[in-house]
mmCIF file of C-alpha atoms and ligand atoms in Angstrom:
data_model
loop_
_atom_site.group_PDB
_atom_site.id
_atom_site.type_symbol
_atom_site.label_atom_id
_atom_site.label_comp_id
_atom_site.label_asym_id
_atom_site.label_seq_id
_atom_site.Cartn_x
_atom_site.Cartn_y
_atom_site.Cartn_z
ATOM 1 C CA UNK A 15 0.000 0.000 0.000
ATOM 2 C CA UNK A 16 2.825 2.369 0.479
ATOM 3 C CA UNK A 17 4.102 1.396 -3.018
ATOM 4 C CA UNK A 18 0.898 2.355 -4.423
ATOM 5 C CA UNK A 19 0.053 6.269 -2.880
ATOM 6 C CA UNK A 20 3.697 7.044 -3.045
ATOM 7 C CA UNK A 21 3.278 5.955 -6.814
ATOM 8 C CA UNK A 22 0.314 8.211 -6.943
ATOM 9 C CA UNK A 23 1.947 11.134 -5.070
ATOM 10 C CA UNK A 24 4.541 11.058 -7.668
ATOM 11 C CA UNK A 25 2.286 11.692 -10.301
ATOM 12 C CA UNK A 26 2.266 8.153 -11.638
ATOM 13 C CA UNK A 27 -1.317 8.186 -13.530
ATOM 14 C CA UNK A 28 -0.953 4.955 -15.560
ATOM 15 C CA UNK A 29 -1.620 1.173 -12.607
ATOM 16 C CA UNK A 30 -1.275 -1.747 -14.322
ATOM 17 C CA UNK A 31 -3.038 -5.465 -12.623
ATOM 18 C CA UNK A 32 -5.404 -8.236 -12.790
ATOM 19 C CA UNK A 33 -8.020 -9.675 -10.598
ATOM 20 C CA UNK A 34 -5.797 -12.984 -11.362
ATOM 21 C CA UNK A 35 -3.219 -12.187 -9.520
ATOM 22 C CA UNK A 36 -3.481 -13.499 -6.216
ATOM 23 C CA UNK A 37 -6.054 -14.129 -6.930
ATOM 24 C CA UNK A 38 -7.927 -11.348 -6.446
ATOM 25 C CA UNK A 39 -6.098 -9.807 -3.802
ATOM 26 C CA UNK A 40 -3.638 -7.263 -5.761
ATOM 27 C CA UNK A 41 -7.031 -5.721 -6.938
ATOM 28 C CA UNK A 42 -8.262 -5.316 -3.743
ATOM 29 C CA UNK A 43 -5.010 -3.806 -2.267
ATOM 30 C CA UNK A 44 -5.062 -1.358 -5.020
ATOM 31 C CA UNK A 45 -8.900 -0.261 -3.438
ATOM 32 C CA UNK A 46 -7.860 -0.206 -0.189
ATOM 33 C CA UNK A 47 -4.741 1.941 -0.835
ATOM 34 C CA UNK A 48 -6.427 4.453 -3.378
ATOM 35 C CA UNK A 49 -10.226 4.347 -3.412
ATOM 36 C CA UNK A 50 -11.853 6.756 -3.918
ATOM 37 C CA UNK A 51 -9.358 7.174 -6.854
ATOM 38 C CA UNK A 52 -8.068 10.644 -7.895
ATOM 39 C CA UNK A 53 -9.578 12.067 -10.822
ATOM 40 C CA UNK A 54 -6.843 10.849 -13.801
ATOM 41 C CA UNK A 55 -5.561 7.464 -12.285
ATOM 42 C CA UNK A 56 -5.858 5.369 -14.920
ATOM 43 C CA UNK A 57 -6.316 1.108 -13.777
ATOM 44 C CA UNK A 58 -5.507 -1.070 -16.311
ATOM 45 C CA UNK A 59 -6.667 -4.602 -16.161
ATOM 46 C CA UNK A 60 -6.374 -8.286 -18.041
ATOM 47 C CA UNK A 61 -8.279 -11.004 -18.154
ATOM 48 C CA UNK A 62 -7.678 -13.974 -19.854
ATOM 49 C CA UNK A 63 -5.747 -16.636 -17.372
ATOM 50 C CA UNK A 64 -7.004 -18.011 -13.500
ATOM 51 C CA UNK A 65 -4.416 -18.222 -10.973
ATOM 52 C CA UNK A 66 -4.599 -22.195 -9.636
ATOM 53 C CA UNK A 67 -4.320 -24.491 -6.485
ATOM 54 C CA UNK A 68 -0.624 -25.043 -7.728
ATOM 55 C CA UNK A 69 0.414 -21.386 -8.395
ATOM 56 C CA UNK A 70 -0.032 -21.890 -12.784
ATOM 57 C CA UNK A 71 -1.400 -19.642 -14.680
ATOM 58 C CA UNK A 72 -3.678 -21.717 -17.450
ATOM 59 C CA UNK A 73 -5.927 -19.865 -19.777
ATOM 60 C CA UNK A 74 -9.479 -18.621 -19.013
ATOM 61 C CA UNK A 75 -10.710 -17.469 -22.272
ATOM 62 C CA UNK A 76 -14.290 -19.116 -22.092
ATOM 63 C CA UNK A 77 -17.458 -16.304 -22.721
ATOM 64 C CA UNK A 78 -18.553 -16.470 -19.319
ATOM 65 C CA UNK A 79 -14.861 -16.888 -17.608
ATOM 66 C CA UNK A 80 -14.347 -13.303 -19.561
ATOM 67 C CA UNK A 81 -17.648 -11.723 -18.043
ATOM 68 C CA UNK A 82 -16.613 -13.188 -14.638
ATOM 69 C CA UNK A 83 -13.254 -11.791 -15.057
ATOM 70 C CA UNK A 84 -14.304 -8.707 -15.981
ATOM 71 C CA UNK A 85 -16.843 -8.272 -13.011
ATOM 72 C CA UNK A 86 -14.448 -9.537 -10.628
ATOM 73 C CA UNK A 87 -12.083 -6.981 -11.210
ATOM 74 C CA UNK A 88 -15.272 -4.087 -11.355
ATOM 75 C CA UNK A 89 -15.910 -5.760 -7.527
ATOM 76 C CA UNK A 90 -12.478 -5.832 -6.189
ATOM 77 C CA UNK A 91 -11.276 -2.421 -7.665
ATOM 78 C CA UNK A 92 -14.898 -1.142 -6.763
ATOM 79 C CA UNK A 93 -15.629 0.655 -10.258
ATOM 80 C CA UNK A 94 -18.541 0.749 -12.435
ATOM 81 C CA UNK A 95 -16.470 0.822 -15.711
ATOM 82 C CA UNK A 96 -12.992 -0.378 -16.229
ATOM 83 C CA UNK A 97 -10.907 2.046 -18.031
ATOM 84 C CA UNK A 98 -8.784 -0.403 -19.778
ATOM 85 C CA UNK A 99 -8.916 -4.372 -20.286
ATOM 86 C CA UNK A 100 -6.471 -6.529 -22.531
ATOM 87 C CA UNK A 101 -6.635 -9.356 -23.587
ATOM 88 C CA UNK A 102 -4.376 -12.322 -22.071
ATOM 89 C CA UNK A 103 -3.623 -14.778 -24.291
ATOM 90 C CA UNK A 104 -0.744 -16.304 -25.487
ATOM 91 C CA UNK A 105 1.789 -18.838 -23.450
ATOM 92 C CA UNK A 106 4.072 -17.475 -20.359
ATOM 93 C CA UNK A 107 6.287 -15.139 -21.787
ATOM 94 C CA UNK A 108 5.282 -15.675 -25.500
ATOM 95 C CA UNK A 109 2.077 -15.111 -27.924
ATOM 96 C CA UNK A 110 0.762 -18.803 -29.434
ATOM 97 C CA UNK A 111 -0.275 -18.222 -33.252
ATOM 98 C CA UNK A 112 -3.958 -18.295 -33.686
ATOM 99 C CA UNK A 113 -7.444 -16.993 -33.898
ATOM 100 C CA UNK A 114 -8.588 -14.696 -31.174
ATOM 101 C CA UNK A 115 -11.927 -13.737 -32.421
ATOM 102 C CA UNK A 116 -13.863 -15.874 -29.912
ATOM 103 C CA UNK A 117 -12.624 -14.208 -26.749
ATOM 104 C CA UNK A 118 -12.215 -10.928 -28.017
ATOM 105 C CA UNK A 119 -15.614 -10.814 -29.805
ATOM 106 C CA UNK A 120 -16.855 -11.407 -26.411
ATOM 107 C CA UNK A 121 -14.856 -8.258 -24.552
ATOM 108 C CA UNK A 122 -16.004 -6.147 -27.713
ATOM 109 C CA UNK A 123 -19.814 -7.060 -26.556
ATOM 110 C CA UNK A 124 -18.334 -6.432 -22.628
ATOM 111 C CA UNK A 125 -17.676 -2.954 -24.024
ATOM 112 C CA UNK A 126 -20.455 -2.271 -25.525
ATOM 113 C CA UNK A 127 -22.440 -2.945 -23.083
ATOM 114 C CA UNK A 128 -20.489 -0.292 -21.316
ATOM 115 C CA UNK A 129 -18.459 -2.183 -18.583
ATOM 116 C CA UNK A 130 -15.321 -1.576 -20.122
ATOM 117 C CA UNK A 131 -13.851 1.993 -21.887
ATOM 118 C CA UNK A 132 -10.968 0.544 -24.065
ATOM 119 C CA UNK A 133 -9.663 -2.836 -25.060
ATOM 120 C CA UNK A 134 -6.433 -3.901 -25.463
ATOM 121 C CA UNK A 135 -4.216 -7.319 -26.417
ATOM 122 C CA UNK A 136 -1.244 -8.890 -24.655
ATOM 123 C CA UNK A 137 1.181 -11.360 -25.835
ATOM 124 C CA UNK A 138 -0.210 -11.102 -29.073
ATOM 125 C CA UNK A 139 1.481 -11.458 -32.724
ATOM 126 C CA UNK A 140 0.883 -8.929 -35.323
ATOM 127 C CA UNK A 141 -1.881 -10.695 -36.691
ATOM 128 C CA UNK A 142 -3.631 -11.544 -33.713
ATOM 129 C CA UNK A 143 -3.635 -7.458 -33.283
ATOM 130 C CA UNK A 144 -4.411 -7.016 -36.476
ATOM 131 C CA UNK A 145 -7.813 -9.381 -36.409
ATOM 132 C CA UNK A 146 -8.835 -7.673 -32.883
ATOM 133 C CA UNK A 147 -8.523 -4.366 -34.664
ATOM 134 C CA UNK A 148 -10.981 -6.112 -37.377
ATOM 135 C CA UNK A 149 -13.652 -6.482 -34.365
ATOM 136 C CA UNK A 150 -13.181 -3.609 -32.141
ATOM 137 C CA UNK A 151 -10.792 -0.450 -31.524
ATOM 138 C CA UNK A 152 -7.548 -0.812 -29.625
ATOM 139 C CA UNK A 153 -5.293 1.673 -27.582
ATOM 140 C CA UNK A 154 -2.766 -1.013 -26.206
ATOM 141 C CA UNK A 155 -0.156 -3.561 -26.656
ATOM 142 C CA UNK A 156 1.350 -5.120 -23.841
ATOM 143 C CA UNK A 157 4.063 -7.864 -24.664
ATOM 144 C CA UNK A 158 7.013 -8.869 -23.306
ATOM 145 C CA UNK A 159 10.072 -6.789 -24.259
ATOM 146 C CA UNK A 160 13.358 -4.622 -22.726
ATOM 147 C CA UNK A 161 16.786 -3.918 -23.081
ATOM 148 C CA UNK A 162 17.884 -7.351 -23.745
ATOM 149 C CA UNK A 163 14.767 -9.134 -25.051
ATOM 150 C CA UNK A 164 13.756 -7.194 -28.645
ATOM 151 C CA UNK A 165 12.058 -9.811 -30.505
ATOM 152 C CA UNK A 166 8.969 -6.684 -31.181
ATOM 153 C CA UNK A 167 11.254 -3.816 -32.076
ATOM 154 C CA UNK A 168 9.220 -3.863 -35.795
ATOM 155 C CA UNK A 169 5.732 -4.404 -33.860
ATOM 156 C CA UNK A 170 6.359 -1.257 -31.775
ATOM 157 C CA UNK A 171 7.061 0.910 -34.796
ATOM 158 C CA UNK A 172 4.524 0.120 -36.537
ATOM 159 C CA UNK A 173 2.122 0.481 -33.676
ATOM 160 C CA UNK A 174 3.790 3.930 -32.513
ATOM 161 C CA UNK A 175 2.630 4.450 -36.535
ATOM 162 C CA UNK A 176 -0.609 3.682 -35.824
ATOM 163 C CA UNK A 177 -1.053 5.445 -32.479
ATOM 164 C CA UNK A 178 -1.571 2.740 -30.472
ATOM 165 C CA UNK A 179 0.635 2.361 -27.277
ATOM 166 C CA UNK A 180 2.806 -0.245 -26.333
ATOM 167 C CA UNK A 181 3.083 -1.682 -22.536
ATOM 168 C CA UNK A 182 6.624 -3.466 -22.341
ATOM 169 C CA UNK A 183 5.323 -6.612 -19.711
ATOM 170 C CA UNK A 184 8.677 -7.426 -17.741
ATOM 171 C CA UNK A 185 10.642 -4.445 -18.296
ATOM 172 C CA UNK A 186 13.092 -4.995 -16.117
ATOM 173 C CA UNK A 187 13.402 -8.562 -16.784
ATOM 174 C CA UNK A 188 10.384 -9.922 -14.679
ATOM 175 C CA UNK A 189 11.089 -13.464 -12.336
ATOM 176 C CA UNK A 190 14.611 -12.860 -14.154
ATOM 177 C CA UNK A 191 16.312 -9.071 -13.485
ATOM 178 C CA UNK A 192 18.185 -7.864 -15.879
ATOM 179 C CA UNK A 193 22.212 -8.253 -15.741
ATOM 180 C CA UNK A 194 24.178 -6.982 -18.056
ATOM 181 C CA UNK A 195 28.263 -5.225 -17.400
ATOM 182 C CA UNK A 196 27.402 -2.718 -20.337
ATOM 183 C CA UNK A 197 24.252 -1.184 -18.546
ATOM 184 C CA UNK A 198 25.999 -1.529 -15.427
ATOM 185 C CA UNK A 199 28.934 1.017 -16.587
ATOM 186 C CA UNK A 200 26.799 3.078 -18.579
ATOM 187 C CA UNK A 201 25.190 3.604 -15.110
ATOM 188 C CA UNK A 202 27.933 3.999 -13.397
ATOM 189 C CA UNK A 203 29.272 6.868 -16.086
ATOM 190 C CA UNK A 204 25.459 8.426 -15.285
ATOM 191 C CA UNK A 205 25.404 8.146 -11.764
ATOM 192 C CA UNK A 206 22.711 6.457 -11.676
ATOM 193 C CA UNK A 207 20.733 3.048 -11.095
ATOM 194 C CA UNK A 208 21.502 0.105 -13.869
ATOM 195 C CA UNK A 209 16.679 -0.365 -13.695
ATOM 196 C CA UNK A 210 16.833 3.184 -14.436
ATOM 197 C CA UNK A 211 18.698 3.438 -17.288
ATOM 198 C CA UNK A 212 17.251 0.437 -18.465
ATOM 199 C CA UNK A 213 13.369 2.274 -18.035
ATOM 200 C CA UNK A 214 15.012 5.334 -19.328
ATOM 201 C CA UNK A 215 16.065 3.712 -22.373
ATOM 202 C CA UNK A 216 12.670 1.638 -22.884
ATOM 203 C CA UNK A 217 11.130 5.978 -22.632
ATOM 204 C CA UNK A 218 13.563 6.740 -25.397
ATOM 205 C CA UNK A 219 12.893 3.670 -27.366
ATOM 206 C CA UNK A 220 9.861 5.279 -29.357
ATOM 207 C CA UNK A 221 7.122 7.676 -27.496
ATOM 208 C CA UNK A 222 4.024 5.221 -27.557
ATOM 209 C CA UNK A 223 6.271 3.007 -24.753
ATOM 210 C CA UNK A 224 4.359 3.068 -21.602
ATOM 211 C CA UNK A 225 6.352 1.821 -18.920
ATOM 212 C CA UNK A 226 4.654 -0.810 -15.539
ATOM 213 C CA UNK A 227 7.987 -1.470 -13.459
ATOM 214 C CA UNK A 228 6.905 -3.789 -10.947
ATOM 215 C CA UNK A 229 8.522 -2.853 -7.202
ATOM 216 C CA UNK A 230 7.422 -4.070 -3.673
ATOM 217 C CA UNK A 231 10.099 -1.449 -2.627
ATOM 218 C CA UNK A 232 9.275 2.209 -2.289
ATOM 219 C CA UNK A 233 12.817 2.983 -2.536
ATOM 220 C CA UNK A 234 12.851 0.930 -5.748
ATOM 221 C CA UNK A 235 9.424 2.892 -7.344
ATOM 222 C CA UNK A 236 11.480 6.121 -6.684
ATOM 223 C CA UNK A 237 14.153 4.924 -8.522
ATOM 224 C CA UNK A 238 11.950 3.674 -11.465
ATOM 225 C CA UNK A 239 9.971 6.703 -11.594
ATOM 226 C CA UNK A 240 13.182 9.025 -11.817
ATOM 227 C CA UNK A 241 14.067 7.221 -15.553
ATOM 228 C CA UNK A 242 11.547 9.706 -16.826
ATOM 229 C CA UNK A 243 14.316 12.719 -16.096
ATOM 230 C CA UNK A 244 17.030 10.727 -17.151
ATOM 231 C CA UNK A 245 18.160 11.879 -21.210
ATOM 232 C CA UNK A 246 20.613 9.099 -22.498
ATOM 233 C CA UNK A 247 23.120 10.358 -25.314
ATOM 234 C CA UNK A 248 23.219 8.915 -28.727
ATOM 235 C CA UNK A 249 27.189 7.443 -27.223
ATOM 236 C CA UNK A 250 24.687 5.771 -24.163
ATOM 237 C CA UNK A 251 21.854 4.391 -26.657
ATOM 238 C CA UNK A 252 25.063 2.732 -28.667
ATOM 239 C CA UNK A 253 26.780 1.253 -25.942
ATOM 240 C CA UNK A 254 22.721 0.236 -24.517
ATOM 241 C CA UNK A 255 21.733 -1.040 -28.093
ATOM 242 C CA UNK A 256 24.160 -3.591 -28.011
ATOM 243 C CA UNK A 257 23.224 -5.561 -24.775
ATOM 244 C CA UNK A 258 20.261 -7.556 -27.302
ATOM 245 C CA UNK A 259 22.868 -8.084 -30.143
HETATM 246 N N1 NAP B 330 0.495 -9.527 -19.877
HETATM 247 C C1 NAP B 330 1.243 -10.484 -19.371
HETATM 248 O O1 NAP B 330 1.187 -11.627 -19.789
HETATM 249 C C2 NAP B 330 2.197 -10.134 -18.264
HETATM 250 C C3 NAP B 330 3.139 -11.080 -17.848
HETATM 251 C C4 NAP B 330 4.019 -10.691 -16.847
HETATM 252 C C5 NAP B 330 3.949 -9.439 -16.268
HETATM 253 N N2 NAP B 330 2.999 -8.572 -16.697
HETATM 254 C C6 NAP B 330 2.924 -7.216 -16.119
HETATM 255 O O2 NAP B 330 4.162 -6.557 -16.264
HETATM 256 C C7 NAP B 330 4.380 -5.670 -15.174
HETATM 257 C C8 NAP B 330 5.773 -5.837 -14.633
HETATM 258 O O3 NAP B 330 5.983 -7.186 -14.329
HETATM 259 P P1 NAP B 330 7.000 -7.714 -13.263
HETATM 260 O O4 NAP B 330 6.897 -6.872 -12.052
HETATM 261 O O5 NAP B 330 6.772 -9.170 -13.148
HETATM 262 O O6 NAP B 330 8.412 -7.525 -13.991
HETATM 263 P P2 NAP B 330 9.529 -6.355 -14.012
HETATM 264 O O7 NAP B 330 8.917 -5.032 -13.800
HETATM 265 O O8 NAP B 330 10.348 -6.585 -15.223
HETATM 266 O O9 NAP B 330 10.480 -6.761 -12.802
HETATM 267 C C9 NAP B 330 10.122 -6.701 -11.471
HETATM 268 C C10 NAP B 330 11.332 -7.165 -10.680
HETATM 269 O O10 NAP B 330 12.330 -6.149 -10.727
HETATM 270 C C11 NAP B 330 12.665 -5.776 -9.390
HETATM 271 N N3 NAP B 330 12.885 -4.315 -9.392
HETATM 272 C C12 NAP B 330 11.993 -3.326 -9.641
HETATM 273 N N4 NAP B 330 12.560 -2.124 -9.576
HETATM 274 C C13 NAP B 330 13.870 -2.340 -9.269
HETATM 275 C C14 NAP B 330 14.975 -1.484 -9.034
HETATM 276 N N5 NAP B 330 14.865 -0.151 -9.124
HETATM 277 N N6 NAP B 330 16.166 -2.062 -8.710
HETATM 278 C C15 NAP B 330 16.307 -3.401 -8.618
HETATM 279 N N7 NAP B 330 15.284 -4.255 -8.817
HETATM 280 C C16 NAP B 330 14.076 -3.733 -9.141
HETATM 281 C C17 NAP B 330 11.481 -6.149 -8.538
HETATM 282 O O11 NAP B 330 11.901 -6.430 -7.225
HETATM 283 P P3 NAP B 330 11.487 -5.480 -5.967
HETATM 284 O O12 NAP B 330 10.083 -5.845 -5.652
HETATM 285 O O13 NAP B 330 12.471 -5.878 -4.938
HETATM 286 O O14 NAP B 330 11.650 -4.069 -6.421
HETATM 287 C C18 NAP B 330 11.002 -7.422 -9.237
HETATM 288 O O15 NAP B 330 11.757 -8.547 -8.830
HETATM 289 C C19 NAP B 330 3.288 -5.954 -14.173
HETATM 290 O O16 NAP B 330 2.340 -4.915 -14.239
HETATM 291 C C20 NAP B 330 2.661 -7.254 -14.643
HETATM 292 O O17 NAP B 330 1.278 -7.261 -14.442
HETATM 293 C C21 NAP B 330 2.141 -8.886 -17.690
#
């Protein structure tokens, strides 16, 4: 909870969750640390997966596990409307190839029936985002990508093209940090954090990157949050470009 309002008293605007993790009790942190939520804050929610018995995360993409996912997170987060939902398909870390029209056909009806503002996809392929697009609007992205892990550098310009944003899922390397000697001396040189300059590059990376560090640590989330006023020179982007290579 002290993650959260100092997140919010930093001007963070942009919460990324689920009502599967837990389950269900990450929502309802977020609504007992914010609610009633400043005007702005923007929650942004998946649904998709269940959380199981043994900890796994299998799929959930049945009609009525989707309307069930969808009010569960309205319940725990205590809104009416949910600004954002994506999508959740895919494997772990990867998207599966594949039709999505069932499950997103049936968040396009969740819309318009006006429990949800936006939609969005995660751990989609181009195609898959390109076949929700053929069904209903949508304003996000989120797949898995950073410093060292670019396998979407031609998916992110040619979303930032198409002004749709895209949410980088473990951005600082998730269950996995990131290592690396060449962002650790490019830190050094910057006085700064090595998850910093890694967010500060992700910023720089193309402007429809919106970033969702994930910190239990207050003293981490200030760190995070001060990538925004960190400028990397073209010599730091170089040295930075060629962790992935
Ligand atoms: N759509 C999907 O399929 C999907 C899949 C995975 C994740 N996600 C989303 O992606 C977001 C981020 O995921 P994530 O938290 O798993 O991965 P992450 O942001 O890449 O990494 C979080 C890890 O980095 C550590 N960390 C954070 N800030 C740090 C700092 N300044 N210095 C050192 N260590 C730091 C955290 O530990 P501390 O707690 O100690 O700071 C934690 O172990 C979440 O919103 C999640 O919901 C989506």
């Amino acid at each position: 909870m002290a993650v959260l309002r100092e997140a919010v008293r930093l001007g963070i605007t942009h919460i990324d969750t689920s009502d599967f993790y837990g389950p269900h009790v990450t929502n309802q942190i977020i609504k007992e640390a914010l609610y009633p939520y400043p005007d702005g804050l923007h929650i942004v929610t998946k649904v998709g997966a269940l959380r199981d018995a043994e900890g796994n995360w299998p799929p959930a993409l049945a009609p009525e596990q989707l309307r069930q996912a969808v009010h569960d997170n309205l319940r725990n987060l205590g809104l009416e409307v949910l600004d954002v939902v994506n999508l959740r398909v895919g494997g772990s870390d990867s998207p599966t190839p594949g039709s999505i029209a069932e499950p997103f056909t049936v968040l396009a009806q969740l819309r318009q029936e006006g429990l949800i503002k936006h939609l969005g996809v995660s751990n989609v392929t181009a195609e898959q985002i390109a076949e929700a697009q053929s069904i209903a609007p949508i304003v996000c992205v989120q797949n898995f990508y950073n410093l060292a892990h670019r396998i979407d550098d031609p998916l992110i310009d040619s979303l930032a093209a198409r002004g749709i944003a895209y949410v980088p899922f473990f951005p600082l390397g998730g269950f996995f940090p990131l290592q690396s000697d060449r962002l650790k001396a490019v830190a050094t040189r910057l006085g700064a954090a090595p998850m910093t300059v890694a967010l500060a590059w992700l910023l720089q990376r193309s402007p429809n990157i919106l970033l969702i560090p994930g910190t239990s640590s207050v003293a981490h989330l200030r760190e995070n949050v001060s990538a925004a006023a960190l400028t990397l020179s073209e010599e730091d982007l170089a040295e930075l470009n060629g962790i992935a290579s």
